[in-house]
CSV table of C-alpha atoms and ligand atoms in Angstrom, one decimal:
chain,number,residue,atom,x,y,z
A,1,UNK,CA,-7.7,25.9,2.1
A,2,UNK,CA,-7.3,22.4,1.0
A,3,UNK,CA,-3.8,21.7,1.0
A,4,UNK,CA,-3.3,18.6,-1.1
A,5,UNK,CA,-0.1,16.4,-0.4
A,6,UNK,CA,0.8,12.7,-1.2
A,7,UNK,CA,0.4,10.7,1.9
A,8,UNK,CA,2.0,6.9,2.1
A,9,UNK,CA,-0.7,4.7,4.1
A,10,UNK,CA,1.9,1.7,5.0
A,11,UNK,CA,0.1,-1.5,6.0
A,12,UNK,CA,1.2,-2.5,9.6
A,13,UNK,CA,2.8,-5.9,9.2
A,14,UNK,CA,0.6,-8.3,11.0
A,15,UNK,CA,1.2,-10.9,13.9
A,16,UNK,CA,0.4,-13.6,11.4
A,17,UNK,CA,3.5,-12.9,8.7
A,18,UNK,CA,5.0,-16.3,7.6
A,19,UNK,CA,6.4,-18.1,4.7
A,20,UNK,CA,3.5,-20.4,3.2
A,21,UNK,CA,4.8,-19.9,-0.5
A,22,UNK,CA,1.3,-18.8,-1.7
A,23,UNK,CA,2.3,-16.8,-4.7
A,24,UNK,CA,2.8,-18.3,-7.9
A,25,UNK,CA,5.1,-16.0,-10.2
A,26,UNK,CA,6.5,-14.4,-6.8
A,27,UNK,CA,9.8,-15.5,-6.7
A,28,UNK,CA,10.9,-14.3,-3.6
A,29,UNK,CA,7.7,-16.0,-2.1
A,30,UNK,CA,8.3,-19.5,-3.8
A,31,UNK,CA,11.9,-19.3,-2.7
A,32,UNK,CA,11.4,-18.8,0.6
A,33,UNK,CA,8.1,-21.2,1.1
A,34,UNK,CA,8.4,-22.9,4.2
A,35,UNK,CA,11.1,-20.9,6.2
A,36,UNK,CA,10.8,-19.5,9.3
A,37,UNK,CA,9.5,-15.7,9.7
A,38,UNK,CA,9.7,-13.4,12.6
A,39,UNK,CA,6.7,-11.5,12.8
A,40,UNK,CA,7.7,-8.9,15.0
A,41,UNK,CA,11.0,-8.1,13.7
A,42,UNK,CA,8.9,-7.6,10.8
A,43,UNK,CA,6.6,-5.1,12.0
A,44,UNK,CA,9.3,-3.2,13.8
A,45,UNK,CA,10.9,-2.9,10.1
A,46,UNK,CA,7.9,-1.8,8.6
A,47,UNK,CA,7.6,1.0,11.6
A,48,UNK,CA,11.2,1.8,11.2
A,49,UNK,CA,10.6,2.9,7.4
A,50,UNK,CA,7.8,4.8,8.4
A,51,UNK,CA,9.8,6.8,11.0
A,52,UNK,CA,12.6,7.2,8.2
A,53,UNK,CA,10.0,8.3,5.5
A,54,UNK,CA,8.6,11.1,8.3
A,55,UNK,CA,11.9,12.1,9.1
A,56,UNK,CA,12.1,12.8,5.5
A,57,UNK,CA,9.4,15.5,6.0
A,58,UNK,CA,6.9,13.4,3.8
A,59,UNK,CA,3.3,13.1,5.3
A,60,UNK,CA,2.7,9.2,6.7
A,61,UNK,CA,-0.4,6.9,7.5
A,62,UNK,CA,-1.1,3.4,8.1
A,63,UNK,CA,-3.6,0.5,8.1
A,64,UNK,CA,-4.3,-2.0,10.8
A,65,UNK,CA,-3.8,-5.4,9.8
A,66,UNK,CA,-6.4,-7.7,9.2
A,67,UNK,CA,-8.1,-10.4,11.4
A,68,UNK,CA,-6.4,-13.7,10.7
A,69,UNK,CA,-6.9,-16.3,10.6
A,70,UNK,CA,-10.1,-15.5,8.2
A,71,UNK,CA,-12.4,-18.1,9.6
A,72,UNK,CA,-15.2,-16.7,8.5
A,73,UNK,CA,-13.7,-17.4,4.9
A,74,UNK,CA,-13.1,-21.1,6.0
A,75,UNK,CA,-16.5,-21.6,6.7
A,76,UNK,CA,-17.6,-20.5,3.4
A,77,UNK,CA,-16.0,-23.0,2.0
A,78,UNK,CA,-17.2,-25.3,4.4
A,79,UNK,CA,-14.0,-26.1,6.9
A,80,UNK,CA,-12.7,-24.8,10.1
A,81,UNK,CA,-8.9,-23.7,11.0
A,82,UNK,CA,-8.8,-27.0,12.8
A,83,UNK,CA,-9.9,-29.0,9.8
A,84,UNK,CA,-8.8,-27.0,7.1
A,85,UNK,CA,-6.7,-28.7,4.6
A,86,UNK,CA,-3.0,-26.8,4.8
A,87,UNK,CA,-3.2,-24.8,1.4
A,88,UNK,CA,-6.3,-23.2,2.5
A,89,UNK,CA,-5.4,-22.8,6.0
A,90,UNK,CA,-2.1,-21.0,5.1
A,91,UNK,CA,-4.5,-18.7,3.2
A,92,UNK,CA,-6.3,-18.3,5.7
A,93,UNK,CA,-3.5,-17.0,7.9
A,94,UNK,CA,-1.6,-14.8,5.3
A,95,UNK,CA,-0.5,-11.4,6.7
A,96,UNK,CA,-0.7,-10.3,3.1
A,97,UNK,CA,-2.7,-7.1,3.4
A,98,UNK,CA,0.5,-5.8,5.0
A,99,UNK,CA,1.5,-4.9,1.1
A,100,UNK,CA,-0.9,-1.7,0.9
A,101,UNK,CA,0.3,-0.7,-2.8
A,102,UNK,CA,-2.4,-3.5,-3.4
A,103,UNK,CA,-5.4,-2.5,-1.2
A,104,UNK,CA,-6.9,0.1,-3.9
A,105,UNK,CA,-6.6,2.3,-7.0
A,106,UNK,CA,-6.2,5.9,-6.2
A,107,UNK,CA,-7.3,8.6,-8.5
A,108,UNK,CA,-6.6,11.9,-6.5
A,109,UNK,CA,-9.4,14.9,-6.7
A,110,UNK,CA,-7.5,16.8,-9.4
A,111,UNK,CA,-7.8,14.1,-11.6
A,112,UNK,CA,-11.6,13.5,-11.3
A,113,UNK,CA,-14.5,15.7,-12.9
A,114,UNK,CA,-16.3,15.4,-9.2
A,115,UNK,CA,-13.3,17.0,-7.5
A,116,UNK,CA,-13.3,13.7,-5.4
A,117,UNK,CA,-10.3,11.9,-4.7
A,118,UNK,CA,-11.8,8.3,-5.8
A,119,UNK,CA,-10.6,5.1,-4.4
A,120,UNK,CA,-11.5,1.3,-5.7
A,121,UNK,CA,-10.7,-1.4,-3.2
A,122,UNK,CA,-8.6,-4.1,-5.0
A,123,UNK,CA,-10.4,-7.5,-5.6
A,124,UNK,CA,-6.9,-9.5,-5.5
A,125,UNK,CA,-9.0,-12.5,-7.1
A,126,UNK,CA,-6.2,-14.1,-8.8
A,127,UNK,CA,-4.2,-15.7,-5.6
A,128,UNK,CA,-6.9,-17.0,-3.1
A,129,UNK,CA,-5.0,-16.0,-0.1
A,130,UNK,CA,-5.3,-12.5,-1.1
A,131,UNK,CA,-8.9,-12.8,-2.7
A,132,UNK,CA,-10.6,-12.5,1.0
A,133,UNK,CA,-8.3,-9.2,1.9
A,134,UNK,CA,-11.0,-6.8,0.3
A,135,UNK,CA,-13.9,-6.8,3.0
A,136,UNK,CA,-11.7,-5.9,5.7
A,137,UNK,CA,-9.4,-3.6,3.6
A,138,UNK,CA,-13.0,-1.8,2.5
A,139,UNK,CA,-14.0,-1.4,5.9
A,140,UNK,CA,-10.7,0.5,6.8
A,141,UNK,CA,-10.6,2.5,3.6
A,142,UNK,CA,-14.6,3.7,4.4
A,143,UNK,CA,-13.4,4.4,7.9
A,144,UNK,CA,-10.3,6.5,6.8
A,145,UNK,CA,-11.8,8.4,3.6
A,146,UNK,CA,-15.3,8.7,5.4
A,147,UNK,CA,-15.7,12.3,4.3
A,148,UNK,CA,-17.7,12.4,1.6
A,149,UNK,CA,-17.4,15.7,0.2
A,150,UNK,CA,-13.6,14.7,-0.4
A,151,UNK,CA,-13.7,11.0,-0.9
A,152,UNK,CA,-15.5,8.1,-3.1
A,153,UNK,CA,-14.6,4.8,-2.0
A,154,UNK,CA,-15.8,2.2,-4.3
A,155,UNK,CA,-16.7,-1.7,-4.2
A,156,UNK,CA,-14.4,-4.0,-6.0
A,157,UNK,CA,-14.6,-4.6,-9.3
A,158,UNK,CA,-16.8,-8.0,-9.9
A,159,UNK,CA,-15.0,-11.8,-10.9
A,160,UNK,CA,-13.9,-12.5,-13.2
A,161,UNK,CA,-11.4,-9.5,-14.0
A,162,UNK,CA,-8.7,-9.8,-11.4
A,163,UNK,CA,-7.4,-6.2,-10.0
A,164,UNK,CA,-4.5,-5.8,-8.1
A,165,UNK,CA,-4.9,-1.8,-7.0
A,166,UNK,CA,-2.0,0.6,-7.1
A,167,UNK,CA,0.5,-1.6,-8.0
A,168,UNK,CA,-0.6,-1.7,-11.4
A,169,UNK,CA,-1.2,1.7,-12.0
A,170,UNK,CA,1.0,5.1,-12.1
A,171,UNK,CA,0.1,8.5,-12.2
A,172,UNK,CA,2.5,11.5,-13.7
A,173,UNK,CA,1.6,14.9,-13.0
A,174,UNK,CA,3.5,18.3,-12.2
A,175,UNK,CA,3.1,18.7,-9.1
A,176,UNK,CA,0.9,16.3,-7.1
A,177,UNK,CA,-1.9,18.8,-6.3
A,178,UNK,CA,-2.1,19.4,-10.4
A,179,UNK,CA,-4.5,17.3,-12.9
A,180,UNK,CA,-2.4,14.2,-13.6
A,181,UNK,CA,-2.4,11.2,-16.1
A,182,UNK,CA,-3.0,7.7,-15.0
A,183,UNK,CA,-1.6,4.9,-16.5
A,184,UNK,CA,-3.3,1.4,-16.0
A,185,UNK,CA,-0.9,-1.7,-16.4
A,186,UNK,CA,-2.8,-4.8,-17.3
A,187,UNK,CA,-1.2,-8.2,-17.8
A,188,UNK,CA,-2.3,-10.4,-20.8
A,189,UNK,CA,0.3,-13.6,-20.2
A,190,UNK,CA,2.8,-14.0,-18.2
A,191,UNK,CA,4.2,-17.5,-19.8
A,192,UNK,CA,4.4,-19.8,-16.7
A,193,UNK,CA,3.0,-17.7,-14.4
A,194,UNK,CA,-0.8,-15.7,-14.0
A,195,UNK,CA,-1.0,-12.3,-15.4
A,196,UNK,CA,-3.0,-10.6,-12.2
A,197,UNK,CA,-4.1,-7.4,-13.3
A,198,UNK,CA,-6.8,-7.8,-16.1
A,199,UNK,CA,-7.5,-5.4,-18.5
A,200,UNK,CA,-10.9,-5.3,-17.9
A,201,UNK,CA,-10.5,-4.5,-14.6
A,202,UNK,CA,-8.5,-1.4,-15.7
A,203,UNK,CA,-11.0,-0.2,-17.6
A,204,UNK,CA,-13.5,-0.4,-15.2
A,205,UNK,CA,-11.5,1.7,-12.1
A,206,UNK,CA,-10.9,4.4,-15.1
A,207,UNK,CA,-14.6,4.4,-16.0
A,208,UNK,CA,-15.7,4.2,-12.3
A,209,UNK,CA,-13.3,6.9,-11.2
A,210,UNK,CA,-15.0,9.6,-13.9
A,211,UNK,CA,-11.3,9.9,-15.2
A,212,UNK,CA,-11.5,11.6,-18.9
A,213,UNK,CA,-10.2,9.6,-21.5
A,214,UNK,CA,-8.0,12.0,-22.6
A,215,UNK,CA,-5.9,11.5,-19.4
A,216,UNK,CA,-5.6,8.2,-19.0
A,217,UNK,CA,-3.5,5.4,-21.0
A,218,UNK,CA,-3.2,1.6,-20.6
A,219,UNK,CA,-0.1,0.1,-21.0
A,220,UNK,CA,0.6,-3.9,-21.4
A,221,UNK,CA,2.9,-5.5,-19.3
A,222,UNK,CA,5.7,-7.3,-21.0
A,223,UNK,CA,5.0,-10.8,-20.9
A,224,UNK,CA,8.7,-11.9,-20.2
A,225,UNK,CA,8.9,-9.0,-17.4
A,226,UNK,CA,5.9,-11.1,-15.7
A,227,UNK,CA,7.8,-14.7,-16.8
A,228,UNK,CA,11.0,-13.0,-15.1
A,229,UNK,CA,8.8,-12.6,-11.5
A,230,UNK,CA,7.6,-8.9,-12.5
A,231,UNK,CA,4.0,-10.3,-10.8
A,232,UNK,CA,3.2,-6.8,-10.5
A,233,UNK,CA,4.3,-4.0,-12.7
A,234,UNK,CA,5.3,-2.2,-9.4
A,235,UNK,CA,8.5,-4.5,-9.4
A,236,UNK,CA,9.8,-3.0,-12.5
A,237,UNK,CA,8.6,0.5,-12.8
A,238,UNK,CA,7.7,3.6,-10.5
A,239,UNK,CA,6.7,7.0,-11.3
A,240,UNK,CA,6.3,10.3,-9.2
A,241,UNK,CA,5.0,13.7,-10.4
A,242,UNK,CA,6.6,14.0,-13.7
A,243,UNK,CA,9.2,11.3,-13.5
A,244,UNK,CA,9.0,7.6,-14.9
A,245,UNK,CA,11.8,5.4,-13.7
A,246,UNK,CA,11.4,2.2,-15.4
A,247,UNK,CA,13.2,-0.6,-16.5
A,248,UNK,CA,13.8,-1.1,-20.7
A,249,UNK,CA,11.6,-4.5,-20.3
A,250,UNK,CA,8.8,-3.5,-18.2
A,251,UNK,CA,6.2,-3.0,-21.2
A,252,UNK,CA,5.3,-5.1,-24.0
A,253,UNK,CA,5.5,-2.0,-26.6
A,254,UNK,CA,7.4,0.6,-24.6
A,255,UNK,CA,8.0,2.9,-27.4
A,256,UNK,CA,4.1,3.4,-27.9
A,257,UNK,CA,3.7,4.3,-24.2
A,258,UNK,CA,6.4,6.8,-23.8
A,259,UNK,CA,5.1,8.7,-27.0
A,260,UNK,CA,1.7,8.5,-25.7
A,261,UNK,CA,2.9,9.9,-22.2
A,262,UNK,CA,5.1,12.4,-23.9
A,263,UNK,CA,2.0,13.6,-25.8
A,264,UNK,CA,-0.1,13.9,-22.7
A,265,UNK,CA,2.6,15.4,-20.2
A,266,UNK,CA,5.4,17.1,-22.6
A,267,UNK,CA,7.4,17.9,-19.3
A,268,UNK,CA,7.8,14.4,-18.3
A,269,UNK,CA,11.2,12.8,-17.5
A,270,UNK,CA,11.7,9.2,-18.7
A,271,UNK,CA,14.2,7.3,-16.8
A,272,UNK,CA,15.1,4.0,-18.5
A,273,UNK,CA,17.3,1.5,-17.1
A,274,UNK,CA,18.9,-0.3,-19.9
A,275,UNK,CA,19.4,-4.4,-19.8
A,276,UNK,CA,22.6,-4.2,-20.5
A,277,UNK,CA,23.0,-2.2,-17.4
A,278,UNK,CA,20.9,-4.2,-15.3
A,279,UNK,CA,19.1,-7.1,-16.3
A,280,UNK,CA,15.8,-7.9,-15.7
A,281,UNK,CA,16.9,-11.0,-13.2
A,282,UNK,CA,18.9,-8.3,-11.4
A,283,UNK,CA,16.0,-5.5,-10.9
A,284,UNK,CA,13.6,-8.3,-10.1
A,285,UNK,CA,16.1,-9.9,-7.6
A,286,UNK,CA,17.4,-6.3,-5.9
A,287,UNK,CA,13.4,-5.0,-6.3
A,288,UNK,CA,15.2,-1.6,-7.4
A,289,UNK,CA,12.0,-0.4,-8.8
A,290,UNK,CA,10.0,-1.6,-6.1
A,291,UNK,CA,11.2,1.9,-4.3
A,292,UNK,CA,9.3,4.6,-3.3
A,293,UNK,CA,10.2,7.6,-5.5
A,294,UNK,CA,9.4,10.6,-3.5
A,295,UNK,CA,9.5,14.3,-3.7
A,296,UNK,CA,11.4,15.7,-1.0
A,297,UNK,CA,10.1,18.9,0.9
A,298,UNK,CA,11.9,22.0,0.1
A,299,UNK,CA,12.9,21.8,-3.2
A,300,UNK,CA,15.4,18.9,-2.5
A,301,UNK,CA,14.7,16.8,-5.4
A,302,UNK,CA,13.6,13.5,-5.7
A,303,UNK,CA,14.9,10.5,-3.4
A,304,UNK,CA,14.5,6.9,-3.7
A,305,UNK,CA,13.4,4.9,-0.6
A,306,UNK,CA,15.4,1.8,-1.6
A,307,UNK,CA,15.2,-1.9,-0.1
A,308,UNK,CA,19.0,-2.5,1.3
A,309,UNK,CA,19.2,-5.4,-1.1
A,310,UNK,CA,19.6,-3.1,-4.3
A,311,UNK,CA,22.6,-1.8,-2.4
A,312,UNK,CA,23.9,-5.3,-2.2
A,313,UNK,CA,24.0,-5.8,-6.1
A,314,UNK,CA,26.6,-4.6,-7.6
A,315,UNK,CA,25.4,-4.0,-11.0
A,316,UNK,CA,22.2,-2.1,-9.5
A,317,UNK,CA,24.2,-0.1,-7.1
A,318,UNK,CA,26.7,1.1,-9.9
A,319,UNK,CA,23.8,2.5,-11.9
A,320,UNK,CA,22.0,3.7,-9.3
A,321,UNK,CA,25.2,5.7,-8.0
A,322,UNK,CA,26.0,7.0,-11.8
A,323,UNK,CA,22.3,8.2,-11.5
A,324,UNK,CA,22.3,10.5,-8.7
A,325,UNK,CA,25.8,11.7,-9.8
A,326,UNK,CA,24.5,13.0,-12.9
A,327,UNK,CA,22.3,15.8,-13.0
A,328,UNK,CA,18.5,14.3,-13.2
A,329,UNK,CA,15.8,14.6,-11.0
A,330,UNK,CA,16.6,11.7,-8.6
A,331,UNK,CA,19.0,13.3,-6.0
A,332,UNK,CA,19.0,10.7,-3.3
A,333,UNK,CA,19.5,7.2,-2.5
A,334,UNK,CA,17.8,5.8,0.9
A,335,UNK,CA,18.3,2.4,1.3
A,336,UNK,CA,15.9,0.7,4.2
A,337,UNK,CA,15.8,-2.7,5.8
A,338,UNK,CA,12.5,-4.5,5.0
A,339,UNK,CA,14.3,-8.0,4.7
A,340,UNK,CA,11.2,-9.8,6.4
A,341,UNK,CA,8.6,-8.4,3.7
A,342,UNK,CA,11.2,-8.8,1.0
A,343,UNK,CA,11.3,-12.3,1.6
A,344,UNK,CA,7.7,-12.5,0.4
A,345,UNK,CA,8.3,-10.1,-2.5
A,346,UNK,CA,6.9,-7.3,-1.1
A,347,UNK,CA,9.7,-4.2,-1.0
A,348,UNK,CA,9.3,-0.5,0.3
A,349,UNK,CA,6.7,0.5,-2.3
A,350,UNK,CA,4.6,-2.7,-2.0
A,351,UNK,CA,4.4,-1.9,1.8
A,352,UNK,CA,2.3,1.6,0.6
A,353,UNK,CA,-0.9,2.9,-0.5
A,354,UNK,CA,-0.3,6.5,-1.8
A,355,UNK,CA,-3.0,8.9,-2.0
A,356,UNK,CA,-3.1,12.5,-3.0
A,357,UNK,CA,-5.3,14.2,-0.2
A,358,UNK,CA,-5.0,17.0,2.4
A,359,UNK,CA,-4.2,15.2,5.9
A,360,UNK,CA,-6.9,17.0,7.6
A,361,UNK,CA,-9.7,15.3,5.7
A,362,UNK,CA,-8.4,11.7,6.5
A,363,UNK,CA,-9.9,10.0,9.8
A,364,UNK,CA,-6.8,11.3,12.0
A,365,UNK,CA,-6.5,7.9,13.5
A,366,UNK,CA,-4.8,6.9,10.3
A,367,UNK,CA,-2.4,9.1,10.4
A,368,UNK,CA,1.1,8.4,12.1
A,369,UNK,CA,2.7,10.6,14.4
A,370,UNK,CA,6.2,9.9,16.0
A,371,UNK,CA,4.1,9.2,19.3
A,372,UNK,CA,1.6,7.0,18.1
A,373,UNK,CA,4.3,4.7,16.0
A,374,UNK,CA,5.9,4.7,19.7
A,375,UNK,CA,2.7,2.9,20.9
A,376,UNK,CA,2.2,1.0,18.1
A,377,UNK,CA,6.1,-0.5,18.4
A,378,UNK,CA,5.4,-1.2,22.1
A,379,UNK,CA,2.7,-3.5,21.1
A,380,UNK,CA,4.6,-5.4,18.5
A,381,UNK,CA,7.4,-5.3,20.7
A,382,UNK,CA,5.3,-7.0,23.7
A,383,UNK,CA,2.7,-9.0,21.7
A,384,UNK,CA,3.6,-10.0,17.8
A,385,UNK,CA,4.8,-13.6,17.9
A,386,UNK,CA,9.1,-13.8,17.3
A,387,UNK,CA,8.5,-16.6,14.7
A,388,UNK,CA,6.3,-18.7,12.9
A,389,UNK,CA,7.1,-21.5,10.8
A,390,UNK,CA,4.4,-22.4,8.3
A,391,UNK,CA,3.6,-26.0,10.3
A,392,UNK,CA,2.8,-24.2,14.0
A,393,UNK,CA,-0.3,-22.4,11.9
A,394,UNK,CA,-2.9,-25.5,13.0
A,395,UNK,CA,-2.2,-24.9,16.6
A,396,UNK,CA,-5.2,-23.2,18.4
A,397,UNK,CA,-2.5,-21.2,20.8
A,398,UNK,CA,-1.2,-19.4,17.9
A,399,UNK,CA,-4.4,-18.1,16.7
A,400,UNK,CA,-5.6,-16.7,20.1
A,401,UNK,CA,-1.9,-14.9,20.5
A,402,UNK,CA,-2.4,-13.4,16.9
A,403,UNK,CA,-6.0,-12.6,17.8
A,404,UNK,CA,-5.1,-10.8,21.1
A,405,UNK,CA,-2.0,-9.2,19.6
A,406,UNK,CA,-3.9,-7.3,16.8
A,407,UNK,CA,-7.0,-6.3,19.6
A,408,UNK,CA,-4.4,-5.0,21.7
A,409,UNK,CA,-3.3,-2.4,18.3
A,410,UNK,CA,-6.4,-2.3,17.5
A,411,UNK,CA,-7.2,-0.7,21.3
A,412,UNK,CA,-3.9,1.4,20.8
A,413,UNK,CA,-5.2,3.2,18.1
A,414,UNK,CA,-8.3,3.8,18.7
A,415,UNK,CA,-9.7,1.5,16.2
A,416,UNK,CA,-11.5,-1.0,18.2
A,417,UNK,CA,-14.5,-1.1,15.2
A,418,UNK,CA,-12.5,-2.9,13.1
A,419,UNK,CA,-12.6,-5.9,15.4
A,420,UNK,CA,-14.2,-8.0,13.2
B,501,LIG,O1,0.7,-10.6,-3.8
B,501,LIG,N1,3.4,-11.9,-1.7
B,501,LIG,C1,2.9,-10.6,-2.1
B,501,LIG,C2,3.6,-9.8,-2.0
B,501,LIG,C3,2.9,-8.2,-3.0
B,501,LIG,C4,3.9,-7.3,-3.3
B,501,LIG,N2,3.1,-5.9,-3.7
B,501,LIG,C5,3.3,-5.2,-5.2
B,501,LIG,N3,4.4,-5.7,-5.8
B,501,LIG,N4,2.7,-4.2,-4.7
B,501,LIG,C6,2.1,-11.4,-3.2
B,501,LIG,O2,2.4,-11.9,-4.5
B,501,LIG,C7,3.7,-14.2,-0.1
B,501,LIG,C8,2.5,-14.7,0.6
B,501,LIG,C9,3.1,-16.1,1.0
B,501,LIG,O3,3.9,-16.4,0.1
B,501,LIG,O4,3.2,-16.3,2.1
B,501,LIG,C10,2.5,-12.8,-1.1
B,501,LIG,O5,1.4,-12.6,-1.1
């Protein structure tokens, strides 16, 4: 019998993690440009988050870091790691596939007429350093979800329509294994910053997944939110089962969106955080909405797995503690330390891709167990570079260390076939 649960697949933070300031409109990335990064510490923080969530009783999977620097991509641009201009070299080294929320858009089986879980790999074409992720990500999705009686993995939406995956997609349902309402959030303009998710890409994904138009909503991201640094919608809103937790200023036309949701899912609970309690600036700085909103087992309600930065912001923590003291669906706050990722604009929710599926239908090499996480942590501890500053990226020795570290991880996880 099939048992559909939400599985969180975290991107293991790769050995080339660094701060090159590559993402215009992502305030943390720009602010920390040039700083020294600590890949080993970063990956161990990510592993600790996975362990934390497993201890809560949640299903956990992971994806391997991609092969970096991507010399094939540089070759297609007529250059090499040694000769590339610094901005291209940095783009080739980026460990950005750690943010698995941008790997793909997922429509679980109960939403699709063919009864399969559909995944479209995101093209991420707005940012050069992310635009070359998709072939490596697609290879992993095709392995992890190879069982074609349960999954359909789709190629990316073509250019010029930027698609950033699940970071701009929310699913409301009650509970996970019931048919859901899928909300595709796109951007039109972000003032000085790019709007990364194109409306045409959102519509294409919904069509490719075969979703019925009655169960789909398209909503525009607020221009002011993008301009304030919400480069993805998951920086200002998160949904889980029948709960939408959102900042008041996340959407261009919030009232129309809430009405459309209530119309399609009357049992929805919309928790709107007002700007006079938490400003957009505080929401973006603390990443309070980039929490994993999860349903705890055994009827214990929902929990927010938050970045520890949210606890350090008085306005944010004040709001959250008042909220959990009330009688709402969110019962628990769990801060986790993912500071290394946060300094590049990636919170707990960015680091994971949610897939509602029966874990028995997923290639078990991608499913986490405590023992496997011990083995992953050992490879990281022994082989991930301790520190990388962007001016070190040109050295051949660093390229060798990063390549061999990743290779050891693939071997430890029996995923040698992803070697290139
Ligand atoms: O695409 N940062 C990522 C962060 C992605 C966060 N994901 C979600 N919100 N789901 C980005 O902007 C920074 C890389 C650098 O500057 O070195 C970066 O790519």
